[in-house]
Amino acid sequence: MEFVVKEEKGFKYIEQGKGEVLLLLHGLMGALSNWEYVIEEFSKDYRVIIPMLPIYELPLLTLGVKTLSKFVHKFVKYKELENFCVLGNSLGGHVALIYAMSHPERLNSMVLAGSSGLYENAFGGSFPKRESYSFIKERVEHTFYDPKTATKELVDEIYATVNDRHKIIRLLAMAKSAIRHNMAKDLHKIKIPVALIWGKNDKITPPEVAVEFNQLLPDSDLTWVEHCGHVPMMEQPQEFNRLLKDFLEKIKA
């Protein structure tokens, strides 16, 4: 499915459907396409919006998870969004958590999938070997339960990204910012309902991370997606969408 990326006032984003707002935030190596199946399913009944996070555009000295949260707030104000649900995968989840801390009045709920904020193992503990295609392929496959989910197109895209010096410097700076910014002591302040929809086989933010989020977030529900790694909305889209629909209906009730 092809989506039109709108460009306005320095923002790039996708917007589909009408109704209550679902704001989707992608991960560090993620893209708007990661949410393709969510857009297809939920834009029938919701207004689904995905801003492109400016990981490669922000000045290196100011780059970090807090800066991305401020960018999201500027976007939310520009679009005049109120009383919405924010969904975040990986780094996007981390940004959503910081946003929820700073602007609770804007949100009615949150969904996290493979979120950073407590712990993540982004590059398997090692610096990405930029020249090695086989290493990048292995790391991309590591993201999923089923290595076949890592298509050649996806591996090629990430290989090109990590071999772009401008981009890899920013990716590593952002990854370090996420690791340094541990939210364990702050999560009790987030009072909105939170759905944790987690891949049971996530190797980047493993299951124990989801359990810790569930313990620390006051109003959270944890559901597992079987045979699934770090990006459940890509790898098991039907199950992810089912669990998301259940959560959205529950908070409406």
JSON list of N, CA and C in Angstrom, two decimals, residues 147-175:
[
{"chain": "A", "resi": 147, "resn": "PRO", "atom": "N", "xyz": [13.85, -15.04, 10.57]},
{"chain": "A", "resi": 147, "resn": "PRO", "atom": "CA", "xyz": [14.82, -14.26, 9.78]},
{"chain": "A", "resi": 147, "resn": "PRO", "atom": "C", "xyz": [14.28, -13.85, 8.41]},
{"chain": "A", "resi": 148, "resn": "LYS", "atom": "N", "xyz": [13.32, -14.61, 7.87]},
{"chain": "A", "resi": 148, "resn": "LYS", "atom": "CA", "xyz": [12.79, -14.29, 6.54]},
{"chain": "A", "resi": 148, "resn": "LYS", "atom": "C", "xyz": [12.06, -12.95, 6.53]},
{"chain": "A", "resi": 149, "resn": "THR", "atom": "N", "xyz": [11.66, -12.47, 7.71]},
{"chain": "A", "resi": 149, "resn": "THR", "atom": "CA", "xyz": [11.00, -11.16, 7.78]},
{"chain": "A", "resi": 149, "resn": "THR", "atom": "C", "xyz": [11.95, -10.05, 7.34]},
{"chain": "A", "resi": 150, "resn": "ALA", "atom": "N", "xyz": [13.25, -10.31, 7.50]},
{"chain": "A", "resi": 150, "resn": "ALA", "atom": "CA", "xyz": [14.28, -9.34, 7.07]},
{"chain": "A", "resi": 150, "resn": "ALA", "atom": "C", "xyz": [14.49, -9.51, 5.57]},
{"chain": "A", "resi": 151, "resn": "THR", "atom": "N", "xyz": [13.65, -8.86, 4.78]},
{"chain": "A", "resi": 151, "resn": "THR", "atom": "CA", "xyz": [13.75, -8.95, 3.33]},
{"chain": "A", "resi": 151, "resn": "THR", "atom": "C", "xyz": [15.04, -8.31, 2.82]},
{"chain": "A", "resi": 152, "resn": "LYS", "atom": "N", "xyz": [15.43, -8.69, 1.60]},
{"chain": "A", "resi": 152, "resn": "LYS", "atom": "CA", "xyz": [16.63, -8.09, 1.01]},
{"chain": "A", "resi": 152, "resn": "LYS", "atom": "C", "xyz": [16.48, -6.57, 0.90]},
{"chain": "A", "resi": 153, "resn": "GLU", "atom": "N", "xyz": [15.27, -6.13, 0.57]},
{"chain": "A", "resi": 153, "resn": "GLU", "atom": "CA", "xyz": [15.01, -4.69, 0.46]},
{"chain": "A", "resi": 153, "resn": "GLU", "atom": "C", "xyz": [15.27, -3.98, 1.79]},
{"chain": "A", "resi": 154, "resn": "LEU", "atom": "N", "xyz": [14.82, -4.59, 2.89]},
{"chain": "A", "resi": 154, "resn": "LEU", "atom": "CA", "xyz": [15.03, -4.01, 4.22]},
{"chain": "A", "resi": 154, "resn": "LEU", "atom": "C", "xyz": [16.51, -4.00, 4.59]},
{"chain": "A", "resi": 155, "resn": "VAL", "atom": "N", "xyz": [17.20, -5.12, 4.34]},
{"chain": "A", "resi": 155, "resn": "VAL", "atom": "CA", "xyz": [18.64, -5.21, 4.65]},
{"chain": "A", "resi": 155, "resn": "VAL", "atom": "C", "xyz": [19.42, -4.19, 3.81]},
{"chain": "A", "resi": 156, "resn": "ASP", "atom": "N", "xyz": [19.08, -4.08, 2.53]},
{"chain": "A", "resi": 156, "resn": "ASP", "atom": "CA", "xyz": [19.76, -3.10, 1.65]},
{"chain": "A", "resi": 156, "resn": "ASP", "atom": "C", "xyz": [19.59, -1.68, 2.17]},
{"chain": "A", "resi": 157, "resn": "GLU", "atom": "N", "xyz": [18.37, -1.39, 2.61]},
{"chain": "A", "resi": 157, "resn": "GLU", "atom": "CA", "xyz": [18.06, -0.03, 3.10]},
{"chain": "A", "resi": 157, "resn": "GLU", "atom": "C", "xyz": [18.88, 0.29, 4.35]},
{"chain": "A", "resi": 158, "resn": "ILE", "atom": "N", "xyz": [18.97, -0.66, 5.28]},
{"chain": "A", "resi": 158, "resn": "ILE", "atom": "CA", "xyz": [19.71, -0.43, 6.52]},
{"chain": "A", "resi": 158, "resn": "ILE", "atom": "C", "xyz": [21.22, -0.43, 6.26]},
{"chain": "A", "resi": 159, "resn": "TYR", "atom": "N", "xyz": [21.67, -1.28, 5.34]},
{"chain": "A", "resi": 159, "resn": "TYR", "atom": "CA", "xyz": [23.08, -1.29, 4.96]},
{"chain": "A", "resi": 159, "resn": "TYR", "atom": "C", "xyz": [23.50, 0.07, 4.40]},
{"chain": "A", "resi": 160, "resn": "ALA", "atom": "N", "xyz": [22.65, 0.64, 3.53]},
{"chain": "A", "resi": 160, "resn": "ALA", "atom": "CA", "xyz": [22.94, 1.96, 2.97]},
{"chain": "A", "resi": 160, "resn": "ALA", "atom": "C", "xyz": [22.96, 3.02, 4.07]},
{"chain": "A", "resi": 161, "resn": "THR", "atom": "N", "xyz": [22.05, 2.91, 5.02]},
{"chain": "A", "resi": 161, "resn": "THR", "atom": "CA", "xyz": [21.97, 3.89, 6.11]},
{"chain": "A", "resi": 161, "resn": "THR", "atom": "C", "xyz": [23.24, 3.87, 6.97]},
{"chain": "A", "resi": 162, "resn": "VAL", "atom": "N", "xyz": [23.68, 2.67, 7.38]},
{"chain": "A", "resi": 162, "resn": "VAL", "atom": "CA", "xyz": [24.84, 2.61, 8.28]},
{"chain": "A", "resi": 162, "resn": "VAL", "atom": "C", "xyz": [26.15, 2.89, 7.55]},
{"chain": "A", "resi": 163, "resn": "ASN", "atom": "N", "xyz": [26.12, 2.88, 6.22]},
{"chain": "A", "resi": 163, "resn": "ASN", "atom": "CA", "xyz": [27.33, 3.24, 5.46]},
{"chain": "A", "resi": 163, "resn": "ASN", "atom": "C", "xyz": [27.33, 4.70, 5.02]},
{"chain": "A", "resi": 164, "resn": "ASP", "atom": "N", "xyz": [26.33, 5.43, 5.48]},
{"chain": "A", "resi": 164, "resn": "ASP", "atom": "CA", "xyz": [26.29, 6.88, 5.26]},
{"chain": "A", "resi": 164, "resn": "ASP", "atom": "C", "xyz": [26.85, 7.53, 6.53]},
{"chain": "A", "resi": 165, "resn": "ARG", "atom": "N", "xyz": [28.04, 8.14, 6.41]},
{"chain": "A", "resi": 165, "resn": "ARG", "atom": "CA", "xyz": [28.73, 8.64, 7.61]},
{"chain": "A", "resi": 165, "resn": "ARG", "atom": "C", "xyz": [27.88, 9.64, 8.39]},
{"chain": "A", "resi": 166, "resn": "HIS", "atom": "N", "xyz": [27.20, 10.52, 7.67]},
{"chain": "A", "resi": 166, "resn": "HIS", "atom": "CA", "xyz": [26.32, 11.51, 8.31]},
{"chain": "A", "resi": 166, "resn": "HIS", "atom": "C", "xyz": [25.26, 10.81, 9.15]},
{"chain": "A", "resi": 167, "resn": "LYS", "atom": "N", "xyz": [24.68, 9.73, 8.61]},
{"chain": "A", "resi": 167, "resn": "LYS", "atom": "CA", "xyz": [23.59, 9.04, 9.30]},
{"chain": "A", "resi": 167, "resn": "LYS", "atom": "C", "xyz": [24.08, 8.18, 10.45]},
{"chain": "A", "resi": 168, "resn": "ILE", "atom": "N", "xyz": [25.17, 7.45, 10.26]},
{"chain": "A", "resi": 168, "resn": "ILE", "atom": "CA", "xyz": [25.62, 6.51, 11.31]},
{"chain": "A", "resi": 168, "resn": "ILE", "atom": "C", "xyz": [26.06, 7.28, 12.56]},
{"chain": "A", "resi": 169, "resn": "ILE", "atom": "N", "xyz": [26.67, 8.44, 12.39]},
{"chain": "A", "resi": 169, "resn": "ILE", "atom": "CA", "xyz": [27.07, 9.25, 13.55]},
{"chain": "A", "resi": 169, "resn": "ILE", "atom": "C", "xyz": [25.83, 9.62, 14.37]},
{"chain": "A", "resi": 170, "resn": "ARG", "atom": "N", "xyz": [24.76, 9.99, 13.69]},
{"chain": "A", "resi": 170, "resn": "ARG", "atom": "CA", "xyz": [23.53, 10.38, 14.39]},
{"chain": "A", "resi": 170, "resn": "ARG", "atom": "C", "xyz": [22.82, 9.17, 15.00]},
{"chain": "A", "resi": 171, "resn": "LEU", "atom": "N", "xyz": [22.84, 8.05, 14.28]},
{"chain": "A", "resi": 171, "resn": "LEU", "atom": "CA", "xyz": [22.24, 6.83, 14.83]},
{"chain": "A", "resi": 171, "resn": "LEU", "atom": "C", "xyz": [22.92, 6.42, 16.13]},
{"chain": "A", "resi": 172, "resn": "LEU", "atom": "N", "xyz": [24.24, 6.46, 16.14]},
{"chain": "A", "resi": 172, "resn": "LEU", "atom": "CA", "xyz": [24.98, 6.06, 17.35]},
{"chain": "A", "resi": 172, "resn": "LEU", "atom": "C", "xyz": [24.77, 7.06, 18.48]},
{"chain": "A", "resi": 173, "resn": "ALA", "atom": "N", "xyz": [24.72, 8.35, 18.15]},
{"chain": "A", "resi": 173, "resn": "ALA", "atom": "CA", "xyz": [24.46, 9.38, 19.18]},
{"chain": "A", "resi": 173, "resn": "ALA", "atom": "C", "xyz": [23.08, 9.17, 19.79]},
{"chain": "A", "resi": 174, "resn": "MET", "atom": "N", "xyz": [22.09, 8.87, 18.93]},
{"chain": "A", "resi": 174, "resn": "MET", "atom": "CA", "xyz": [20.74, 8.66, 19.42]},
{"chain": "A", "resi": 174, "resn": "MET", "atom": "C", "xyz": [20.65, 7.39, 20.27]},
{"chain": "A", "resi": 175, "resn": "ALA", "atom": "N", "xyz": [21.31, 6.33, 19.83]},
{"chain": "A", "resi": 175, "resn": "ALA", "atom": "CA", "xyz": [21.30, 5.07, 20.59]},
{"chain": "A", "resi": 175, "resn": "ALA", "atom": "C", "xyz": [21.92, 5.29, 21.97]}
]
